[in-house]
PDB file of C-alpha atoms and ligand atoms in Angstrom:
ATOM      1  CA  MET A   1      58.110 -29.229  -3.820  1.00 66.00           C
ATOM      2  CA  GLN A   2      56.218 -26.827  -6.040  1.00 78.00           C
ATOM      3  CA  GLY A   3      57.328 -23.656  -7.742  1.00 95.00           C
ATOM      4  CA  VAL A   4      60.957 -24.642  -8.268  1.00 98.00           C
ATOM      5  CA  ASP A   5      62.694 -25.518 -11.538  1.00 98.00           C
ATOM      6  CA  LEU A   6      66.480 -25.749 -11.418  1.00 98.00           C
ATOM      7  CA  HIS A   7      67.254 -27.101 -14.896  1.00 99.00           C
ATOM      8  CA  THR A   8      66.046 -25.197 -17.973  1.00 99.00           C
ATOM      9  CA  HIS A   9      67.397 -24.155 -21.378  1.00 99.00           C
ATOM     10  CA  SER A  10      66.889 -20.983 -23.391  1.00 98.00           C
ATOM     11  CA  ASN A  11      67.829 -20.319 -27.004  1.00 98.00           C
ATOM     12  CA  ILE A  12      71.273 -19.269 -25.792  1.00 98.00           C
ATOM     13  CA  SER A  13      71.828 -23.025 -26.090  1.00 98.00           C
ATOM     14  CA  ASP A  14      69.328 -25.648 -27.307  1.00 98.00           C
ATOM     15  CA  GLY A  15      66.070 -24.333 -25.885  1.00 98.00           C
ATOM     16  CA  THR A  16      63.687 -22.413 -28.129  1.00 98.00           C
ATOM     17  CA  MET A  17      62.566 -19.574 -25.829  1.00 98.00           C
ATOM     18  CA  THR A  18      64.616 -16.460 -25.257  1.00 98.00           C
ATOM     19  CA  PRO A  19      65.650 -16.010 -21.617  1.00 98.00           C
ATOM     20  CA  GLU A  20      62.986 -13.271 -21.370  1.00 98.00           C
ATOM     21  CA  LEU A  21      60.212 -15.519 -22.674  1.00 98.00           C
ATOM     22  CA  LEU A  22      61.355 -18.338 -20.421  1.00 98.00           C
ATOM     23  CA  VAL A  23      61.076 -16.139 -17.324  1.00 98.00           C
ATOM     24  CA  HIS A  24      57.610 -14.939 -18.367  1.00 98.00           C
ATOM     25  CA  ALA A  25      56.499 -18.523 -18.974  1.00 98.00           C
ATOM     26  CA  ALA A  26      57.883 -19.550 -15.583  1.00 98.00           C
ATOM     27  CA  ILE A  27      56.008 -16.759 -13.785  1.00 98.00           C
ATOM     28  CA  GLU A  28      52.804 -17.871 -15.493  1.00 97.00           C
ATOM     29  CA  LYS A  29      53.404 -21.412 -14.299  1.00 97.00           C
ATOM     30  CA  GLY A  30      53.774 -20.217 -10.718  1.00 97.00           C
ATOM     31  CA  ILE A  31      57.487 -20.920 -10.574  1.00 98.00           C
ATOM     32  CA  ARG A  32      59.125 -18.876  -7.816  1.00 98.00           C
ATOM     33  CA  THR A  33      62.684 -20.153  -8.062  1.00 98.00           C
ATOM     34  CA  LEU A  34      64.092 -20.623 -11.550  1.00 98.00           C
ATOM     35  CA  ALA A  35      67.596 -21.561 -12.675  1.00 98.00           C
ATOM     36  CA  LEU A  36      68.570 -20.988 -16.297  1.00 98.00           C
ATOM     37  CA  THR A  37      71.100 -23.739 -17.055  1.00 99.00           C
ATOM     38  CA  ASP A  38      72.194 -23.453 -20.678  1.00 99.00           C
ATOM     39  CA  HIS A  39      74.919 -25.747 -21.994  1.00 98.00           C
ATOM     40  CA  ASP A  40      78.339 -24.308 -21.091  1.00 98.00           C
ATOM     41  CA  SER A  41      77.018 -20.746 -21.053  1.00 98.00           C
ATOM     42  CA  MET A  42      75.765 -18.225 -18.528  1.00 98.00           C
ATOM     43  CA  ASP A  43      75.133 -15.629 -21.221  1.00 98.00           C
ATOM     44  CA  GLY A  44      71.360 -15.549 -20.688  1.00 98.00           C
ATOM     45  CA  LEU A  45      71.533 -14.725 -17.002  1.00 98.00           C
ATOM     46  CA  MET A  46      71.500 -10.942 -17.230  1.00 98.00           C
ATOM     47  CA  GLN A  47      68.524 -10.934 -19.573  1.00 98.00           C
ATOM     48  CA  ALA A  48      66.642 -13.305 -17.278  1.00 98.00           C
ATOM     49  CA  GLU A  49      67.431 -11.229 -14.192  1.00 98.00           C
ATOM     50  CA  GLU A  50      66.368  -8.043 -15.939  1.00 98.00           C
ATOM     51  CA  VAL A  51      62.911  -9.462 -16.735  1.00 97.00           C
ATOM     52  CA  ALA A  52      62.544 -10.893 -13.233  1.00 98.00           C
ATOM     53  CA  LYS A  53      63.009  -7.510 -11.543  1.00 97.00           C
ATOM     54  CA  ASN A  54      59.942  -6.625  -9.459  1.00 93.00           C
ATOM     55  CA  GLN A  55      58.351  -9.935 -10.433  1.00 97.00           C
ATOM     56  CA  PRO A  56      57.422 -12.753  -8.053  1.00 97.00           C
ATOM     57  CA  ILE A  57      60.310 -14.945  -9.163  1.00 98.00           C
ATOM     58  CA  GLN A  58      63.908 -15.461  -8.087  1.00 98.00           C
ATOM     59  CA  ILE A  59      66.476 -16.221 -10.779  1.00 98.00           C
ATOM     60  CA  ILE A  60      69.256 -18.563  -9.693  1.00 98.00           C
ATOM     61  CA  SER A  61      72.463 -18.364 -11.714  1.00 98.00           C
ATOM     62  CA  GLY A  62      73.177 -21.645 -13.442  1.00 98.00           C
ATOM     63  CA  VAL A  63      74.933 -23.517 -16.217  1.00 99.00           C
ATOM     64  CA  GLU A  64      75.022 -27.136 -17.411  1.00 99.00           C
ATOM     65  CA  ILE A  65      78.682 -28.052 -17.833  1.00 98.00           C
ATOM     66  CA  SER A  66      79.827 -30.766 -20.260  1.00 98.00           C
ATOM     67  CA  SER A  67      82.296 -32.629 -18.093  1.00 98.00           C
ATOM     68  CA  GLN A  68      83.850 -36.094 -18.148  1.00 97.00           C
ATOM     69  CA  TRP A  69      84.838 -38.800 -15.691  1.00 97.00           C
ATOM     70  CA  SER A  70      86.508 -42.188 -15.733  1.00 93.00           C
ATOM     71  CA  ARG A  71      86.719 -45.210 -13.495  1.00 87.00           C
ATOM     72  CA  PRO A  72      90.059 -45.350 -11.677  1.00 79.00           C
ATOM     73  CA  THR A  73      91.166 -48.640 -13.214  1.00 81.00           C
ATOM     74  CA  THR A  74      90.169 -47.919 -16.811  1.00 82.00           C
ATOM     75  CA  ASN A  75      91.141 -45.353 -19.389  1.00 82.00           C
ATOM     76  CA  LYS A  76      87.722 -44.942 -20.923  1.00 89.00           C
ATOM     77  CA  SER A  77      86.135 -41.615 -20.093  1.00 93.00           C
ATOM     78  CA  TYR A  78      82.427 -40.942 -20.063  1.00 96.00           C
ATOM     79  CA  GLY A  79      80.603 -37.690 -20.636  1.00 97.00           C
ATOM     80  CA  VAL A  80      78.623 -36.284 -17.720  1.00 98.00           C
ATOM     81  CA  HIS A  81      76.581 -33.114 -17.268  1.00 98.00           C
ATOM     82  CA  ILE A  82      77.138 -31.097 -14.124  1.00 99.00           C
ATOM     83  CA  VAL A  83      74.627 -28.377 -13.330  1.00 99.00           C
ATOM     84  CA  ALA A  84      76.233 -25.521 -11.426  1.00 99.00           C
ATOM     85  CA  LEU A  85      73.837 -23.429  -9.359  1.00 99.00           C
ATOM     86  CA  ASN A  86      73.737 -20.220  -7.344  1.00 98.00           C
ATOM     87  CA  MET A  87      77.256 -18.892  -7.954  1.00 98.00           C
ATOM     88  CA  GLN A  88      78.107 -15.953  -5.715  1.00 98.00           C
ATOM     89  CA  ASN A  89      81.402 -15.256  -7.480  1.00 98.00           C
ATOM     90  CA  PRO A  90      81.036 -16.281 -11.143  1.00 97.00           C
ATOM     91  CA  GLU A  91      84.575 -15.370 -12.317  1.00 98.00           C
ATOM     92  CA  PRO A  92      86.354 -18.748 -11.888  1.00 98.00           C
ATOM     93  CA  LEU A  93      83.486 -20.492 -13.608  1.00 98.00           C
ATOM     94  CA  GLN A  94      83.350 -17.915 -16.398  1.00 98.00           C
ATOM     95  CA  ARG A  95      87.028 -18.613 -17.102  1.00 98.00           C
ATOM     96  CA  LEU A  96      86.272 -22.312 -17.356  1.00 98.00           C
ATOM     97  CA  LEU A  97      83.363 -21.602 -19.712  1.00 98.00           C
ATOM     98  CA  ILE A  98      85.652 -19.717 -22.124  1.00 98.00           C
ATOM     99  CA  GLU A  99      87.565 -22.992 -22.601  1.00 98.00           C
ATOM    100  CA  GLN A 100      84.406 -25.076 -22.794  1.00 98.00           C
ATOM    101  CA  LYS A 101      83.018 -22.797 -25.497  1.00 98.00           C
ATOM    102  CA  LYS A 102      86.198 -23.256 -27.567  1.00 98.00           C
ATOM    103  CA  VAL A 103      85.761 -27.030 -27.315  1.00 98.00           C
ATOM    104  CA  ARG A 104      82.110 -26.720 -28.313  1.00 98.00           C
ATOM    105  CA  ALA A 105      82.903 -24.510 -31.318  1.00 98.00           C
ATOM    106  CA  GLN A 106      85.594 -26.864 -32.653  1.00 98.00           C
ATOM    107  CA  ARG A 107      83.491 -29.928 -32.062  1.00 98.00           C
ATOM    108  CA  SER A 108      80.469 -28.600 -33.956  1.00 98.00           C
ATOM    109  CA  LYS A 109      82.639 -28.088 -37.041  1.00 98.00           C
ATOM    110  CA  GLN A 110      84.187 -31.553 -36.621  1.00 98.00           C
ATOM    111  CA  ILE A 111      80.752 -33.182 -36.426  1.00 98.00           C
ATOM    112  CA  CYS A 112      79.596 -31.406 -39.578  1.00 98.00           C
ATOM    113  CA  ASP A 113      82.805 -32.409 -41.388  1.00 98.00           C
ATOM    114  CA  LEU A 114      82.284 -36.048 -40.401  1.00 98.00           C
ATOM    115  CA  LEU A 115      78.718 -35.843 -41.700  1.00 98.00           C
ATOM    116  CA  ILE A 116      79.749 -34.686 -45.199  1.00 98.00           C
ATOM    117  CA  PRO A 117      80.600 -38.119 -46.665  1.00 98.00           C
ATOM    118  CA  LEU A 118      77.614 -39.680 -44.874  1.00 98.00           C
ATOM    119  CA  ILE A 119      74.951 -37.295 -46.188  1.00 98.00           C
ATOM    120  CA  ASN A 120      76.773 -35.848 -49.216  1.00 98.00           C
ATOM    121  CA  GLN A 121      76.449 -32.264 -48.094  1.00 98.00           C
ATOM    122  CA  ASP A 122      77.917 -29.725 -45.723  1.00 98.00           C
ATOM    123  CA  ILE A 123      75.295 -28.441 -43.281  1.00 98.00           C
ATOM    124  CA  TYR A 124      77.664 -26.335 -41.151  1.00 98.00           C
ATOM    125  CA  ALA A 125      76.411 -22.972 -42.452  1.00 98.00           C
ATOM    126  CA  ASP A 126      72.781 -23.959 -41.777  1.00 98.00           C
ATOM    127  CA  VAL A 127      73.680 -25.167 -38.282  1.00 98.00           C
ATOM    128  CA  LEU A 128      75.437 -21.891 -37.521  1.00 98.00           C
ATOM    129  CA  ALA A 129      72.426 -19.925 -38.735  1.00 98.00           C
ATOM    130  CA  LYS A 130      70.476 -21.472 -35.843  1.00 98.00           C
ATOM    131  CA  VAL A 131      72.725 -19.816 -33.258  1.00 98.00           C
ATOM    132  CA  ASP A 132      73.161 -16.338 -34.741  1.00 98.00           C
ATOM    133  CA  GLY A 133      76.422 -17.481 -36.357  1.00 98.00           C
ATOM    134  CA  GLU A 134      78.049 -18.152 -32.965  1.00 98.00           C
ATOM    135  CA  PRO A 135      79.822 -21.545 -33.207  1.00 98.00           C
ATOM    136  CA  ASP A 136      80.350 -21.822 -29.453  1.00 98.00           C
ATOM    137  CA  ARG A 137      76.581 -22.146 -28.959  1.00 98.00           C
ATOM    138  CA  VAL A 138      76.050 -25.128 -31.274  1.00 98.00           C
ATOM    139  CA  THR A 139      74.745 -28.276 -29.612  1.00 98.00           C
ATOM    140  CA  ARG A 140      73.971 -31.614 -31.189  1.00 98.00           C
ATOM    141  CA  THR A 141      70.297 -30.631 -30.890  1.00 98.00           C
ATOM    142  CA  HIS A 142      70.930 -27.898 -33.501  1.00 98.00           C
ATOM    143  CA  ILE A 143      72.709 -30.375 -35.768  1.00 98.00           C
ATOM    144  CA  ALA A 144      69.877 -32.900 -35.371  1.00 98.00           C
ATOM    145  CA  LYS A 145      67.288 -30.225 -36.149  1.00 98.00           C
ATOM    146  CA  THR A 146      69.170 -29.205 -39.278  1.00 98.00           C
ATOM    147  CA  LEU A 147      69.260 -32.833 -40.439  1.00 98.00           C
ATOM    148  CA  VAL A 148      65.471 -32.952 -40.003  1.00 98.00           C
ATOM    149  CA  GLU A 149      64.967 -29.720 -41.937  1.00 98.00           C
ATOM    150  CA  LYS A 150      67.139 -31.007 -44.775  1.00 98.00           C
ATOM    151  CA  GLY A 151      64.949 -34.112 -44.989  1.00 98.00           C
ATOM    152  CA  ILE A 152      67.860 -36.392 -44.151  1.00 98.00           C
ATOM    153  CA  VAL A 153      66.013 -37.840 -41.142  1.00 98.00           C
ATOM    154  CA  HIS A 154      62.380 -37.546 -40.051  1.00 98.00           C
ATOM    155  CA  ARG A 155      62.922 -36.788 -36.388  1.00 97.00           C
ATOM    156  CA  ALA A 156      65.760 -35.367 -34.303  1.00 98.00           C
ATOM    157  CA  GLN A 157      66.047 -38.619 -32.371  1.00 98.00           C
ATOM    158  CA  GLN A 158      66.841 -40.427 -35.633  1.00 98.00           C
ATOM    159  CA  ALA A 159      69.708 -38.010 -36.260  1.00 98.00           C
ATOM    160  CA  PHE A 160      71.207 -39.052 -32.925  1.00 98.00           C
ATOM    161  CA  ASP A 161      70.548 -42.740 -33.490  1.00 98.00           C
ATOM    162  CA  LYS A 162      71.899 -42.793 -37.034  1.00 98.00           C
ATOM    163  CA  TYR A 163      74.754 -40.282 -36.966  1.00 98.00           C
ATOM    164  CA  ILE A 164      75.704 -38.280 -33.891  1.00 98.00           C
ATOM    165  CA  LYS A 165      75.308 -40.290 -30.723  1.00 97.00           C
ATOM    166  CA  GLU A 166      78.177 -42.189 -29.168  1.00 95.00           C
ATOM    167  CA  GLY A 167      79.292 -45.073 -31.346  1.00 95.00           C
ATOM    168  CA  LYS A 168      77.954 -43.516 -34.572  1.00 98.00           C
ATOM    169  CA  LYS A 169      80.146 -42.263 -37.414  1.00 98.00           C
ATOM    170  CA  ALA A 170      79.719 -38.538 -36.818  1.00 98.00           C
ATOM    171  CA  TYR A 171      80.021 -38.724 -33.032  1.00 98.00           C
ATOM    172  CA  VAL A 172      82.620 -36.450 -31.521  1.00 98.00           C
ATOM    173  CA  LYS A 173      83.243 -36.656 -27.822  1.00 97.00           C
ATOM    174  CA  PHE A 174      82.991 -33.400 -25.875  1.00 98.00           C
ATOM    175  CA  ASP A 175      86.491 -33.106 -24.462  1.00 97.00           C
ATOM    176  CA  GLY A 176      85.470 -31.000 -21.484  1.00 96.00           C
ATOM    177  CA  LEU A 177      87.074 -30.455 -18.108  1.00 97.00           C
ATOM    178  CA  GLY A 178      87.298 -33.470 -15.790  1.00 97.00           C
ATOM    179  CA  LEU A 179      84.731 -34.022 -13.075  1.00 98.00           C
ATOM    180  CA  GLN A 180      86.980 -33.245 -10.128  1.00 98.00           C
ATOM    181  CA  GLU A 181      88.159 -29.939 -11.605  1.00 98.00           C
ATOM    182  CA  THR A 182      84.632 -29.035 -12.627  1.00 98.00           C
ATOM    183  CA  ILE A 183      83.361 -29.438  -9.070  1.00 98.00           C
ATOM    184  CA  GLN A 184      86.380 -27.561  -7.757  1.00 98.00           C
ATOM    185  CA  VAL A 185      85.793 -24.562 -10.020  1.00 98.00           C
ATOM    186  CA  ILE A 186      82.078 -24.485  -9.141  1.00 99.00           C
ATOM    187  CA  HIS A 187      83.038 -24.335  -5.478  1.00 98.00           C
ATOM    188  CA  GLU A 188      85.617 -21.617  -6.155  1.00 98.00           C
ATOM    189  CA  SER A 189      82.702 -19.718  -7.648  1.00 98.00           C
ATOM    190  CA  GLN A 190      80.788 -20.379  -4.433  1.00 98.00           C
ATOM    191  CA  GLY A 191      78.126 -22.364  -6.243  1.00 98.00           C
ATOM    192  CA  PHE A 192      76.687 -25.859  -5.880  1.00 99.00           C
ATOM    193  CA  ALA A 193      77.534 -28.837  -8.096  1.00 99.00           C
ATOM    194  CA  VAL A 194      74.606 -31.014  -9.150  1.00 99.00           C
ATOM    195  CA  LEU A 195      74.927 -34.300 -11.029  1.00 99.00           C
ATOM    196  CA  ALA A 196      72.346 -33.891 -13.808  1.00 98.00           C
ATOM    197  CA  HIS A 197      70.004 -36.703 -14.906  1.00 98.00           C
ATOM    198  CA  PRO A 198      72.092 -39.606 -13.496  1.00 98.00           C
ATOM    199  CA  THR A 199      70.052 -42.260 -15.287  1.00 97.00           C
ATOM    200  CA  ARG A 200      70.335 -40.785 -18.784  1.00 96.00           C
ATOM    201  CA  TYR A 201      73.976 -41.543 -19.614  1.00 96.00           C
ATOM    202  CA  ASP A 202      73.545 -44.988 -21.058  1.00 91.00           C
ATOM    203  CA  LEU A 203      75.524 -46.370 -18.108  1.00 95.00           C
ATOM    204  CA  SER A 204      75.007 -49.684 -16.364  1.00 94.00           C
ATOM    205  CA  ALA A 205      73.689 -49.533 -12.790  1.00 95.00           C
ATOM    206  CA  THR A 206      77.208 -50.420 -11.629  1.00 95.00           C
ATOM    207  CA  ASN A 207      78.711 -47.501 -13.508  1.00 95.00           C
ATOM    208  CA  ILE A 208      76.041 -45.084 -12.269  1.00 97.00           C
ATOM    209  CA  ARG A 209      77.050 -46.138  -8.764  1.00 96.00           C
ATOM    210  CA  TYR A 210      80.716 -45.488  -9.513  1.00 96.00           C
ATOM    211  CA  LEU A 211      79.839 -42.113 -10.941  1.00 97.00           C
ATOM    212  CA  VAL A 212      77.763 -41.105  -7.915  1.00 98.00           C
ATOM    213  CA  GLU A 213      80.471 -42.390  -5.602  1.00 97.00           C
ATOM    214  CA  ILE A 214      83.268 -40.355  -7.166  1.00 97.00           C
ATOM    215  CA  PHE A 215      80.971 -37.346  -7.542  1.00 98.00           C
ATOM    216  CA  ALA A 216      80.446 -37.489  -3.769  1.00 98.00           C
ATOM    217  CA  GLN A 217      84.159 -38.091  -3.145  1.00 98.00           C
ATOM    218  CA  TYR A 218      85.060 -35.021  -5.176  1.00 98.00           C
ATOM    219  CA  GLY A 219      82.708 -32.949  -3.036  1.00 98.00           C
ATOM    220  CA  GLY A 220      79.665 -32.817  -5.331  1.00 98.00           C
ATOM    221  CA  ASP A 221      76.617 -31.404  -3.575  1.00 99.00           C
ATOM    222  CA  ALA A 222      73.423 -32.841  -5.003  1.00 99.00           C
ATOM    223  CA  ILE A 223      71.882 -35.340  -7.404  1.00 98.00           C
ATOM    224  CA  GLU A 224      69.068 -34.409  -9.742  1.00 98.00           C
ATOM    225  CA  LEU A 225      66.014 -36.597  -9.186  1.00 98.00           C
ATOM    226  CA  PRO A 226      64.878 -38.574 -12.268  1.00 98.00           C
ATOM    227  CA  PRO A 227      61.693 -37.284 -13.948  1.00 97.00           C
ATOM    228  CA  SER A 228      58.468 -38.925 -12.812  1.00 94.00           C
ATOM    229  CA  ILE A 229      58.085 -40.711 -16.178  1.00 95.00           C
ATOM    230  CA  GLU A 230      61.016 -42.929 -15.244  1.00 96.00           C
ATOM    231  CA  SER A 231      60.245 -46.214 -13.518  1.00 97.00           C
ATOM    232  CA  ALA A 232      59.780 -46.588  -9.769  1.00 97.00           C
ATOM    233  CA  SER A 233      62.760 -48.933  -9.604  1.00 97.00           C
ATOM    234  CA  THR A 234      65.010 -46.358 -11.296  1.00 97.00           C
ATOM    235  CA  ARG A 235      63.895 -43.751  -8.803  1.00 98.00           C
ATOM    236  CA  GLN A 236      64.486 -46.148  -5.903  1.00 98.00           C
ATOM    237  CA  MET A 237      68.009 -46.827  -7.118  1.00 98.00           C
ATOM    238  CA  VAL A 238      68.757 -43.094  -7.218  1.00 98.00           C
ATOM    239  CA  ASP A 239      67.124 -42.555  -3.810  1.00 98.00           C
ATOM    240  CA  ARG A 240      69.339 -45.279  -2.330  1.00 98.00           C
ATOM    241  CA  MET A 241      72.504 -43.710  -3.732  1.00 98.00           C
ATOM    242  CA  ILE A 242      71.492 -40.266  -2.459  1.00 98.00           C
ATOM    243  CA  GLU A 243      71.038 -41.708   1.001  1.00 98.00           C
ATOM    244  CA  GLN A 244      74.176 -43.820   0.942  1.00 98.00           C
ATOM    245  CA  PHE A 245      76.470 -41.006  -0.144  1.00 98.00           C
ATOM    246  CA  GLY A 246      74.775 -38.311   1.945  1.00 98.00           C
ATOM    247  CA  LEU A 247      73.951 -36.071  -1.011  1.00 98.00           C
ATOM    248  CA  LYS A 248      71.289 -33.389  -1.333  1.00 98.00           C
ATOM    249  CA  VAL A 249      68.738 -33.437  -4.147  1.00 98.00           C
ATOM    250  CA  SER A 250      67.944 -31.055  -6.972  1.00 98.00           C
ATOM    251  CA  VAL A 251      64.807 -30.816  -9.092  1.00 98.00           C
ATOM    252  CA  GLY A 252      64.572 -29.577 -12.657  1.00 98.00           C
ATOM    253  CA  SER A 253      62.509 -30.255 -15.748  1.00 98.00           C
ATOM    254  CA  ASP A 254      65.355 -29.957 -18.322  1.00 98.00           C
ATOM    255  CA  PHE A 255      62.921 -27.822 -20.303  1.00 98.00           C
ATOM    256  CA  HIS A 256      63.976 -27.200 -23.940  1.00 98.00           C
ATOM    257  CA  GLY A 257      60.862 -25.425 -25.294  1.00 98.00           C
ATOM    258  CA  ASP A 258      59.584 -26.715 -28.646  1.00 98.00           C
ATOM    259  CA  ASN A 259      62.764 -28.712 -29.238  1.00 97.00           C
ATOM    260  CA  MET A 260      61.404 -31.247 -26.721  1.00 97.00           C
ATOM    261  CA  PRO A 261      57.707 -30.414 -26.488  1.00 97.00           C
ATOM    262  CA  TRP A 262      56.974 -33.349 -24.180  1.00 97.00           C
ATOM    263  CA  ILE A 263      59.007 -31.741 -21.380  1.00 98.00           C
ATOM    264  CA  LYS A 264      56.923 -29.187 -19.482  1.00 98.00           C
ATOM    265  CA  LEU A 265      58.427 -26.233 -17.682  1.00 98.00           C
ATOM    266  CA  GLY A 266      58.118 -26.674 -13.907  1.00 98.00           C
ATOM    267  CA  ASN A 267      57.299 -30.369 -14.174  1.00 97.00           C
ATOM    268  CA  ILE A 268      59.538 -31.821 -11.495  1.00 98.00           C
ATOM    269  CA  PRO A 269      59.592 -35.064  -9.536  1.00 97.00           C
ATOM    270  CA  ARG A 270      58.416 -35.347  -5.977  1.00 96.00           C
ATOM    271  CA  VAL A 271      61.019 -35.071  -3.219  1.00 97.00           C
ATOM    272  CA  LYS A 272      61.021 -38.022  -0.855  1.00 97.00           C
ATOM    273  CA  GLU A 273      60.655 -37.628   2.902  1.00 96.00           C
ATOM    274  CA  GLY A 274      64.090 -37.098   4.431  1.00 96.00           C
ATOM    275  CA  GLN A 275      65.718 -35.761   1.238  1.00 98.00           C
ATOM    276  CA  VAL A 276      67.229 -32.301   1.530  1.00 98.00           C
ATOM    277  CA  GLY A 277      66.751 -29.881  -1.350  1.00 98.00           C
ATOM    278  CA  ILE A 278      69.830 -28.009  -2.552  1.00 98.00           C
ATOM    279  CA  TRP A 279      67.638 -24.882  -2.884  1.00 98.00           C
ATOM    280  CA  GLU A 280      67.504 -24.741   0.917  1.00 97.00           C
ATOM    281  CA  SER A 281      71.193 -23.793   0.794  1.00 98.00           C
ATOM    282  CA  PHE A 282      70.755 -20.951  -1.736  1.00 97.00           C
ATOM    283  CA  LYS A 283      71.977 -17.523  -0.730  1.00 89.00           C
TER     284      LYS A 283
HETATM  285  P1  AMP B 301      75.801 -31.548 -26.839  1.00 71.68           P
HETATM  286  O1  AMP B 301      76.019 -30.801 -25.539  1.00 71.68           O
HETATM  287  O2  AMP B 301      76.181 -30.735 -28.024  1.00 71.68           O
HETATM  288  O3  AMP B 301      76.427 -32.905 -26.823  1.00 71.68           O
HETATM  289  O4  AMP B 301      74.259 -31.749 -26.979  1.00 71.68           O
HETATM  290  C1  AMP B 301      73.626 -32.417 -25.961  1.00 71.68           C
HETATM  291  C2  AMP B 301      72.142 -32.230 -26.064  1.00 71.68           C
HETATM  292  O5  AMP B 301      71.629 -33.030 -27.120  1.00 71.68           O
HETATM  293  C3  AMP B 301      71.493 -32.736 -24.804  1.00 71.68           C
HETATM  294  O6  AMP B 301      71.393 -31.756 -23.850  1.00 71.68           O
HETATM  295  C4  AMP B 301      70.138 -33.127 -25.292  1.00 71.68           C
HETATM  296  O7  AMP B 301      69.355 -31.953 -25.350  1.00 71.68           O
HETATM  297  C5  AMP B 301      70.419 -33.636 -26.700  1.00 71.68           C
HETATM  298  N1  AMP B 301      70.643 -35.097 -26.745  1.00 71.68           N
HETATM  299  C6  AMP B 301      71.712 -35.775 -26.303  1.00 71.68           C
HETATM  300  N2  AMP B 301      71.610 -37.094 -26.553  1.00 71.68           N
HETATM  301  C7  AMP B 301      70.440 -37.249 -27.184  1.00 71.68           C
HETATM  302  C8  AMP B 301      69.759 -38.376 -27.721  1.00 71.68           C
HETATM  303  N3  AMP B 301      70.264 -39.615 -27.671  1.00 71.68           N
HETATM  304  N4  AMP B 301      68.561 -38.150 -28.306  1.00 71.68           N
HETATM  305  C9  AMP B 301      68.051 -36.902 -28.380  1.00 71.68           C
HETATM  306  N5  AMP B 301      68.633 -35.809 -27.892  1.00 71.68           N
HETATM  307  C10 AMP B 301      69.813 -35.975 -27.304  1.00 71.68           C
HETATM  308 MN1   MN B 302      70.139 -29.896 -24.261  1.00 71.68          MN
HETATM  309 MN1   MN B 303      72.046 -32.730 -19.909  1.00 71.68          MN
HETATM  310 MN1   MN B 304      69.852 -29.907 -19.784  1.00 71.68          MN
END
């Protein structure tokens, strides 16, 4: 499957390219079907569509939603990213995103407040400067980058490992909409719900299975295939779940520009014989 990338970020969230630049870069790479999937925002869509006019590329509306799920018998909830694609009627989803953006704005301030006693300074103003002063666009990537620039850590990954990932002192859970409601709203918007990067949640194989099972039960449409750098056994596990639960597949690079320079735009895993691409359902 060449020429498709259904998971990318612009600088509306934690990518580094503007939506315009991203579309130009995608055209140069020979991408014909591109979804812009910023975190909890569809604000780059119009810019992307404008640039794509009369160009050999189709822009698919998209957004990566910070959702959460739990196992029926436990109270613990886990964060999960749901990529919504190809909405024909964006209004229900836009209403959901207003709430998600409020959560994101509050959480970014909370994280910075928790960091103060740990690093002896308040970096909130510098974090905000990275997103044109718009708190509802702040991601942990921006906070990590600020910690690097302040010399508090050497690399962004260290900021996660030391301070802001789950279990660390400045971690704040994203209290987003539950998985079932998220899928429901995506469908009300006549879009498709894709479980993003199923093997990147720090979940045991058993819990990944539970997640995929309830995702399918709630009517989720497709699973994103793991990047080709992941092991063959990981891929086989995902392939088995896709088959067992009768789900379609999605492909995306999760491109973030220079924030994650090792991820290349348009670099997507191979689709296995018999797997059905969600893009075949696009209107
Ligand atoms: P947020 O939505 O604010 O929680 O930020 C999530 C983003 O931070 C993800 O999309 C990744 O780009 C990045 N991220 C999350 N976890 C890690 C990690 N452990 N190491 C590096 N980057 C991460
Ligand atoms: Mn990101
Ligand atoms: Mn994600
Ligand atoms: Mn992403």
